[in-house]
mmCIF file of C-alpha atoms in Angstrom:
data_model
loop_
_atom_site.group_PDB
_atom_site.id
_atom_site.type_symbol
_atom_site.label_atom_id
_atom_site.label_comp_id
_atom_site.label_asym_id
_atom_site.label_seq_id
_atom_site.Cartn_x
_atom_site.Cartn_y
_atom_site.Cartn_z
ATOM 1 C CA UNK A 26 41.272 12.128 0.818
ATOM 2 C CA UNK A 27 37.768 10.691 0.599
ATOM 3 C CA UNK A 28 36.656 13.534 -1.639
ATOM 4 C CA UNK A 29 39.297 12.613 -4.214
ATOM 5 C CA UNK A 30 38.031 9.024 -4.568
ATOM 6 C CA UNK A 31 36.415 7.905 -7.862
ATOM 7 C CA UNK A 32 32.627 8.196 -8.119
ATOM 8 C CA UNK A 33 32.072 4.410 -8.122
ATOM 9 C CA UNK A 34 34.179 3.985 -4.972
ATOM 10 C CA UNK A 35 32.186 6.691 -3.198
ATOM 11 C CA UNK A 36 28.932 4.937 -4.080
ATOM 12 C CA UNK A 37 30.259 1.673 -2.582
ATOM 13 C CA UNK A 38 31.433 3.434 0.577
ATOM 14 C CA UNK A 39 28.080 5.198 0.985
ATOM 15 C CA UNK A 40 26.255 1.879 0.669
ATOM 16 C CA UNK A 41 27.339 1.221 4.280
ATOM 17 C CA UNK A 42 25.888 4.494 5.586
ATOM 18 C CA UNK A 43 22.577 5.061 7.320
ATOM 19 C CA UNK A 44 20.175 7.482 5.650
ATOM 20 C CA UNK A 45 20.939 10.163 8.257
ATOM 21 C CA UNK A 46 24.670 9.817 7.516
ATOM 22 C CA UNK A 47 24.101 10.399 3.805
ATOM 23 C CA UNK A 48 22.678 13.824 4.675
ATOM 24 C CA UNK A 49 25.905 14.615 6.552
ATOM 25 C CA UNK A 50 28.032 14.126 3.428
ATOM 26 C CA UNK A 51 27.275 17.626 2.159
ATOM 27 C CA UNK A 52 28.843 19.165 5.288
ATOM 28 C CA UNK A 53 32.243 17.461 4.901
ATOM 29 C CA UNK A 54 33.750 19.336 1.944
ATOM 30 C CA UNK A 55 32.823 20.979 -1.349
ATOM 31 C CA UNK A 56 33.590 17.825 -3.366
ATOM 32 C CA UNK A 57 31.283 15.660 -1.260
ATOM 33 C CA UNK A 58 28.659 18.414 -1.339
ATOM 34 C CA UNK A 59 28.579 18.040 -5.114
ATOM 35 C CA UNK A 60 28.555 14.265 -4.758
ATOM 36 C CA UNK A 61 25.580 14.560 -2.368
ATOM 37 C CA UNK A 62 23.581 15.945 -5.311
ATOM 38 C CA UNK A 63 24.013 12.703 -7.230
ATOM 39 C CA UNK A 64 20.741 11.033 -8.185
ATOM 40 C CA UNK A 65 22.347 7.585 -7.997
ATOM 41 C CA UNK A 66 23.425 8.193 -4.399
ATOM 42 C CA UNK A 67 19.875 8.927 -3.229
ATOM 43 C CA UNK A 68 18.282 6.136 -5.251
ATOM 44 C CA UNK A 69 20.721 3.642 -3.717
ATOM 45 C CA UNK A 70 20.222 5.028 -0.195
ATOM 46 C CA UNK A 71 16.427 4.942 -0.454
ATOM 47 C CA UNK A 72 16.342 1.440 -1.933
ATOM 48 C CA UNK A 73 18.526 0.135 0.902
ATOM 49 C CA UNK A 74 16.359 1.879 3.484
ATOM 50 C CA UNK A 75 13.201 0.551 1.820
ATOM 51 C CA UNK A 76 14.371 -3.034 2.384
ATOM 52 C CA UNK A 77 14.389 -2.409 6.144
ATOM 53 C CA UNK A 78 11.496 -0.010 6.718
ATOM 54 C CA UNK A 79 8.755 1.772 4.785
ATOM 55 C CA UNK A 80 9.629 4.941 2.894
ATOM 56 C CA UNK A 81 7.550 8.102 3.123
ATOM 57 C CA UNK A 82 6.000 7.534 -0.311
ATOM 58 C CA UNK A 83 3.744 5.104 -2.126
ATOM 59 C CA UNK A 84 5.152 1.535 -2.165
ATOM 60 C CA UNK A 85 4.889 1.571 -5.963
ATOM 61 C CA UNK A 86 6.880 4.826 -6.391
ATOM 62 C CA UNK A 87 9.455 4.532 -9.179
ATOM 63 C CA UNK A 88 12.498 6.218 -7.656
ATOM 64 C CA UNK A 89 14.440 6.155 -10.930
ATOM 65 C CA UNK A 90 11.914 8.540 -12.521
ATOM 66 C CA UNK A 91 12.260 11.191 -9.824
ATOM 67 C CA UNK A 92 14.510 14.240 -9.669
ATOM 68 C CA UNK A 93 17.263 14.692 -7.071
ATOM 69 C CA UNK A 94 15.123 17.212 -5.160
ATOM 70 C CA UNK A 95 12.182 14.785 -5.067
ATOM 71 C CA UNK A 96 14.450 11.970 -3.862
ATOM 72 C CA UNK A 97 15.881 14.210 -1.143
ATOM 73 C CA UNK A 98 12.364 15.161 -0.078
ATOM 74 C CA UNK A 99 11.378 11.484 0.350
ATOM 75 C CA UNK A 100 14.618 10.809 2.238
ATOM 76 C CA UNK A 101 14.033 13.816 4.509
ATOM 77 C CA UNK A 102 10.453 12.780 5.332
ATOM 78 C CA UNK A 103 11.552 9.177 5.912
ATOM 79 C CA UNK A 104 14.300 10.320 8.290
ATOM 80 C CA UNK A 105 11.859 12.531 10.216
ATOM 81 C CA UNK A 106 9.354 9.687 10.577
ATOM 82 C CA UNK A 107 12.062 7.274 11.715
ATOM 83 C CA UNK A 108 13.383 9.759 14.275
ATOM 84 C CA UNK A 109 9.885 10.433 15.589
ATOM 85 C CA UNK A 110 9.003 6.744 16.043
ATOM 86 C CA UNK A 111 12.289 6.098 17.824
ATOM 87 C CA UNK A 112 11.378 8.574 20.552
ATOM 88 C CA UNK A 113 10.041 7.362 23.873
ATOM 89 C CA UNK A 114 6.892 9.353 23.218
ATOM 90 C CA UNK A 115 6.411 9.836 19.450
ATOM 91 C CA UNK A 116 5.009 13.237 18.564
ATOM 92 C CA UNK A 117 1.802 13.629 16.596
ATOM 93 C CA UNK A 118 2.795 16.013 13.841
ATOM 94 C CA UNK A 119 -0.697 17.306 13.264
ATOM 95 C CA UNK A 120 -4.261 16.256 13.768
ATOM 96 C CA UNK A 121 -6.825 16.140 10.981
ATOM 97 C CA UNK A 122 -10.193 17.794 11.246
ATOM 98 C CA UNK A 123 -13.404 15.755 11.125
ATOM 99 C CA UNK A 124 -14.394 14.566 7.667
ATOM 100 C CA UNK A 125 -18.037 13.818 6.862
ATOM 101 C CA UNK A 126 -18.057 10.420 5.205
ATOM 102 C CA UNK A 127 -21.811 9.817 5.032
ATOM 103 C CA UNK A 128 -25.153 11.537 5.429
ATOM 104 C CA UNK A 129 -26.372 8.476 7.310
ATOM 105 C CA UNK A 130 -27.042 8.117 11.029
ATOM 106 C CA UNK A 131 -23.843 9.164 12.861
ATOM 107 C CA UNK A 132 -24.331 6.198 15.182
ATOM 108 C CA UNK A 133 -23.446 3.884 12.284
ATOM 109 C CA UNK A 134 -19.740 3.758 12.985
ATOM 110 C CA UNK A 135 -17.629 2.384 10.100
ATOM 111 C CA UNK A 136 -14.944 -0.290 10.078
ATOM 112 C CA UNK A 137 -11.562 0.789 8.716
ATOM 113 C CA UNK A 138 -10.574 -1.651 5.969
ATOM 114 C CA UNK A 139 -7.315 0.020 4.941
ATOM 115 C CA UNK A 140 -5.231 3.177 5.002
ATOM 116 C CA UNK A 141 -3.576 3.480 1.596
ATOM 117 C CA UNK A 142 0.192 3.993 2.197
ATOM 118 C CA UNK A 143 1.710 7.257 1.028
ATOM 119 C CA UNK A 144 -1.704 8.938 0.726
ATOM 120 C CA UNK A 145 -4.336 10.511 2.971
ATOM 121 C CA UNK A 146 -6.999 8.048 1.747
ATOM 122 C CA UNK A 147 -8.925 5.721 4.054
ATOM 123 C CA UNK A 148 -11.127 2.796 2.962
ATOM 124 C CA UNK A 149 -14.174 2.376 5.220
ATOM 125 C CA UNK A 150 -16.967 -0.185 5.501
ATOM 126 C CA UNK A 151 -20.472 0.757 6.628
ATOM 127 C CA UNK A 152 -21.666 -2.644 7.741
ATOM 128 C CA UNK A 153 -25.350 -1.843 8.245
ATOM 129 C CA UNK A 154 -25.653 0.035 4.967
ATOM 130 C CA UNK A 155 -23.554 -2.578 3.104
ATOM 131 C CA UNK A 156 -21.400 0.121 1.526
ATOM 132 C CA UNK A 157 -17.684 0.664 1.075
ATOM 133 C CA UNK A 158 -16.408 4.248 1.180
ATOM 134 C CA UNK A 159 -13.138 5.883 0.200
ATOM 135 C CA UNK A 160 -12.425 9.129 2.067
ATOM 136 C CA UNK A 161 -9.672 11.710 1.855
ATOM 137 C CA UNK A 162 -8.718 12.435 5.482
ATOM 138 C CA UNK A 163 -7.454 15.864 4.386
ATOM 139 C CA UNK A 164 -10.819 16.685 2.823
ATOM 140 C CA UNK A 165 -9.345 17.635 -0.559
ATOM 141 C CA UNK A 166 -11.230 15.020 -2.581
ATOM 142 C CA UNK A 167 -14.919 14.024 -2.420
ATOM 143 C CA UNK A 168 -15.899 10.790 -0.703
ATOM 144 C CA UNK A 169 -16.774 7.909 -3.035
ATOM 145 C CA UNK A 170 -18.913 4.871 -2.242
ATOM 146 C CA UNK A 171 -20.055 1.566 -3.716
ATOM 147 C CA UNK A 172 -22.617 -1.052 -2.650
ATOM 148 C CA UNK A 173 -20.956 -4.351 -1.696
ATOM 149 C CA UNK A 174 -23.713 -6.435 0.008
ATOM 150 C CA UNK A 175 -22.558 -8.293 3.150
ATOM 151 C CA UNK A 176 -18.780 -8.233 3.372
ATOM 152 C CA UNK A 177 -17.237 -11.581 4.388
ATOM 153 C CA UNK A 178 -13.524 -11.276 3.498
ATOM 154 C CA UNK A 179 -11.284 -8.654 1.901
ATOM 155 C CA UNK A 180 -7.639 -8.204 0.923
ATOM 156 C CA UNK A 181 -5.628 -5.429 -0.722
ATOM 157 C CA UNK A 182 -2.911 -4.888 -3.327
ATOM 158 C CA UNK A 183 -0.879 -1.763 -2.514
ATOM 159 C CA UNK A 184 1.740 -1.886 -5.260
ATOM 160 C CA UNK A 185 0.155 -0.119 -8.234
ATOM 161 C CA UNK A 186 1.223 3.512 -8.841
ATOM 162 C CA UNK A 187 -2.140 4.829 -10.059
ATOM 163 C CA UNK A 188 -4.743 2.650 -8.334
ATOM 164 C CA UNK A 189 -5.471 0.600 -5.240
ATOM 165 C CA UNK A 190 -6.906 -2.896 -5.739
ATOM 166 C CA UNK A 191 -9.311 -4.632 -3.342
ATOM 167 C CA UNK A 192 -10.498 -8.229 -3.588
ATOM 168 C CA UNK A 193 -13.557 -9.014 -1.512
ATOM 169 C CA UNK A 194 -15.963 -11.841 -0.890
ATOM 170 C CA UNK A 195 -19.508 -10.560 -0.410
ATOM 171 C CA UNK A 196 -22.824 -12.270 0.088
ATOM 172 C CA UNK A 197 -26.371 -11.167 -0.623
ATOM 173 C CA UNK A 198 -29.695 -12.913 0.133
ATOM 174 C CA UNK A 199 -30.709 -12.744 -3.533
ATOM 175 C CA UNK A 200 -27.399 -12.656 -5.400
ATOM 176 C CA UNK A 201 -25.417 -15.300 -3.457
ATOM 177 C CA UNK A 202 -21.663 -15.262 -2.764
ATOM 178 C CA UNK A 203 -19.390 -13.328 -5.107
ATOM 179 C CA UNK A 204 -15.703 -12.596 -5.537
ATOM 180 C CA UNK A 205 -15.342 -8.968 -6.650
ATOM 181 C CA UNK A 206 -12.227 -7.031 -7.627
ATOM 182 C CA UNK A 207 -12.483 -3.269 -7.108
ATOM 183 C CA UNK A 208 -10.087 -0.603 -8.349
ATOM 184 C CA UNK A 209 -9.735 2.780 -6.618
ATOM 185 C CA UNK A 210 -8.262 5.527 -8.790
ATOM 186 C CA UNK A 211 -5.711 7.388 -6.622
ATOM 187 C CA UNK A 212 -6.270 10.622 -8.523
ATOM 188 C CA UNK A 213 -10.064 10.906 -8.470
ATOM 189 C CA UNK A 214 -10.947 8.225 -5.827
ATOM 190 C CA UNK A 215 -13.393 6.741 -8.345
ATOM 191 C CA UNK A 216 -14.273 3.142 -7.452
ATOM 192 C CA UNK A 217 -14.731 0.678 -10.314
ATOM 193 C CA UNK A 218 -15.606 -2.996 -10.303
ATOM 194 C CA UNK A 219 -13.183 -4.610 -12.761
ATOM 195 C CA UNK A 220 -14.064 -8.263 -12.182
ATOM 196 C CA UNK A 221 -16.811 -10.347 -10.539
ATOM 197 C CA UNK A 222 -17.564 -14.055 -10.393
ATOM 198 C CA UNK A 223 -19.685 -16.346 -8.255
ATOM 199 C CA UNK A 224 -17.867 -18.375 -5.623
ATOM 200 C CA UNK A 225 -18.651 -20.765 -2.792
ATOM 201 C CA UNK A 226 -19.268 -19.370 0.725
ATOM 202 C CA UNK A 227 -16.820 -21.865 2.237
ATOM 203 C CA UNK A 228 -13.746 -20.286 0.588
ATOM 204 C CA UNK A 229 -11.336 -18.505 2.904
ATOM 205 C CA UNK A 230 -10.059 -14.952 2.515
ATOM 206 C CA UNK A 231 -8.706 -14.194 -0.987
ATOM 207 C CA UNK A 232 -5.064 -13.282 -1.510
ATOM 208 C CA UNK A 233 -3.270 -11.440 -4.302
ATOM 209 C CA UNK A 234 -0.486 -13.215 -6.181
ATOM 210 C CA UNK A 235 0.190 -10.150 -8.325
ATOM 211 C CA UNK A 236 -1.715 -7.186 -9.757
ATOM 212 C CA UNK A 237 -3.799 -9.422 -12.042
ATOM 213 C CA UNK A 238 -4.071 -12.734 -10.175
ATOM 214 C CA UNK A 239 -6.037 -13.740 -7.090
ATOM 215 C CA UNK A 240 -6.040 -16.957 -5.085
ATOM 216 C CA UNK A 241 -8.930 -18.585 -3.182
ATOM 217 C CA UNK A 242 -8.479 -21.469 -0.742
ATOM 218 C CA UNK A 243 -11.239 -24.070 -0.309
ATOM 219 C CA UNK A 244 -10.328 -25.675 3.030
ATOM 220 C CA UNK A 245 -13.061 -28.349 2.820
ATOM 221 C CA UNK A 246 -11.978 -29.702 -0.578
ATOM 222 C CA UNK A 247 -8.273 -28.834 -0.056
ATOM 223 C CA UNK A 248 -8.012 -26.881 -3.299
ATOM 224 C CA UNK A 249 -6.709 -23.475 -4.335
ATOM 225 C CA UNK A 250 -8.396 -21.640 -7.180
ATOM 226 C CA UNK A 251 -6.052 -19.271 -9.048
ATOM 227 C CA UNK A 252 -7.897 -16.644 -11.090
ATOM 228 C CA UNK A 253 -6.368 -14.196 -13.549
ATOM 229 C CA UNK A 254 -9.056 -11.504 -13.538
ATOM 230 C CA UNK A 255 -7.472 -9.555 -16.418
ATOM 231 C CA UNK A 256 -7.593 -12.507 -18.840
ATOM 232 C CA UNK A 257 -10.683 -14.016 -17.153
ATOM 233 C CA UNK A 258 -8.988 -17.415 -16.853
ATOM 234 C CA UNK A 259 -8.622 -19.752 -13.889
ATOM 235 C CA UNK A 260 -6.967 -22.939 -12.690
ATOM 236 C CA UNK A 261 -7.390 -25.203 -9.666
ATOM 237 C CA UNK A 262 -4.626 -26.704 -7.537
ATOM 238 C CA UNK A 263 -5.293 -29.738 -5.308
ATOM 239 C CA UNK A 264 -3.491 -29.666 -1.952
ATOM 240 C CA UNK A 265 -2.378 -32.637 0.102
ATOM 241 C CA UNK A 266 -5.088 -33.454 2.607
ATOM 242 C CA UNK A 267 -2.569 -34.041 5.399
ATOM 243 C CA UNK A 268 -1.027 -30.602 4.858
ATOM 244 C CA UNK A 269 -0.767 -28.778 8.186
ATOM 245 C CA UNK A 270 -2.047 -25.207 8.061
ATOM 246 C CA UNK A 271 -1.184 -22.813 10.866
ATOM 247 C CA UNK A 272 -3.791 -20.204 11.798
#
């Protein structure tokens, strides 16, 4: 019988199952019900699912540090989300009440820069006020803001467990064009500037290479500047001028 198979064999067999099928294991027999409480089973199932679709948790969540109950909770939420989106008319689970993000003129509608995955936090840009805001859509944490001058480009790094990183190019009439790296603490929503340097207005949107390195493309001069903002070091790469770039 399947329930009499060695633990390692069961893990291999379950590697071919969908997440919903893993939940069904506990209903087969008492032996598989015990096996369904294995931490390794749920870690493997969630990692396989995460390669295909997003899990109902932060992208940076370390599954190996979680308990079986926490892993099951993530799997259950992920299964519910997947089922909902597969319906012809997905159901809105609940609506959020209005959150006051600014005391400014309500006609100054913000741009949404990002929704931080696995959280209720939204990053907004008030263009006319030249401010960036971080709001908790559930209203549990106070709104934070920072002055950013005129926003030209921005990009995000979603893979840190305790903070959210934003790289932006901003321009001011007095200060000129700057590359700024901002860190949003996911516990307090505090916004800190962790790096800033002058740059040329002709650079394209920045892009993260990892949690400490940013790249900037100069299309005119066909160069890429690579900046490690933790060590405050940089290098420049010259591209071939006949390189075709798709936009």
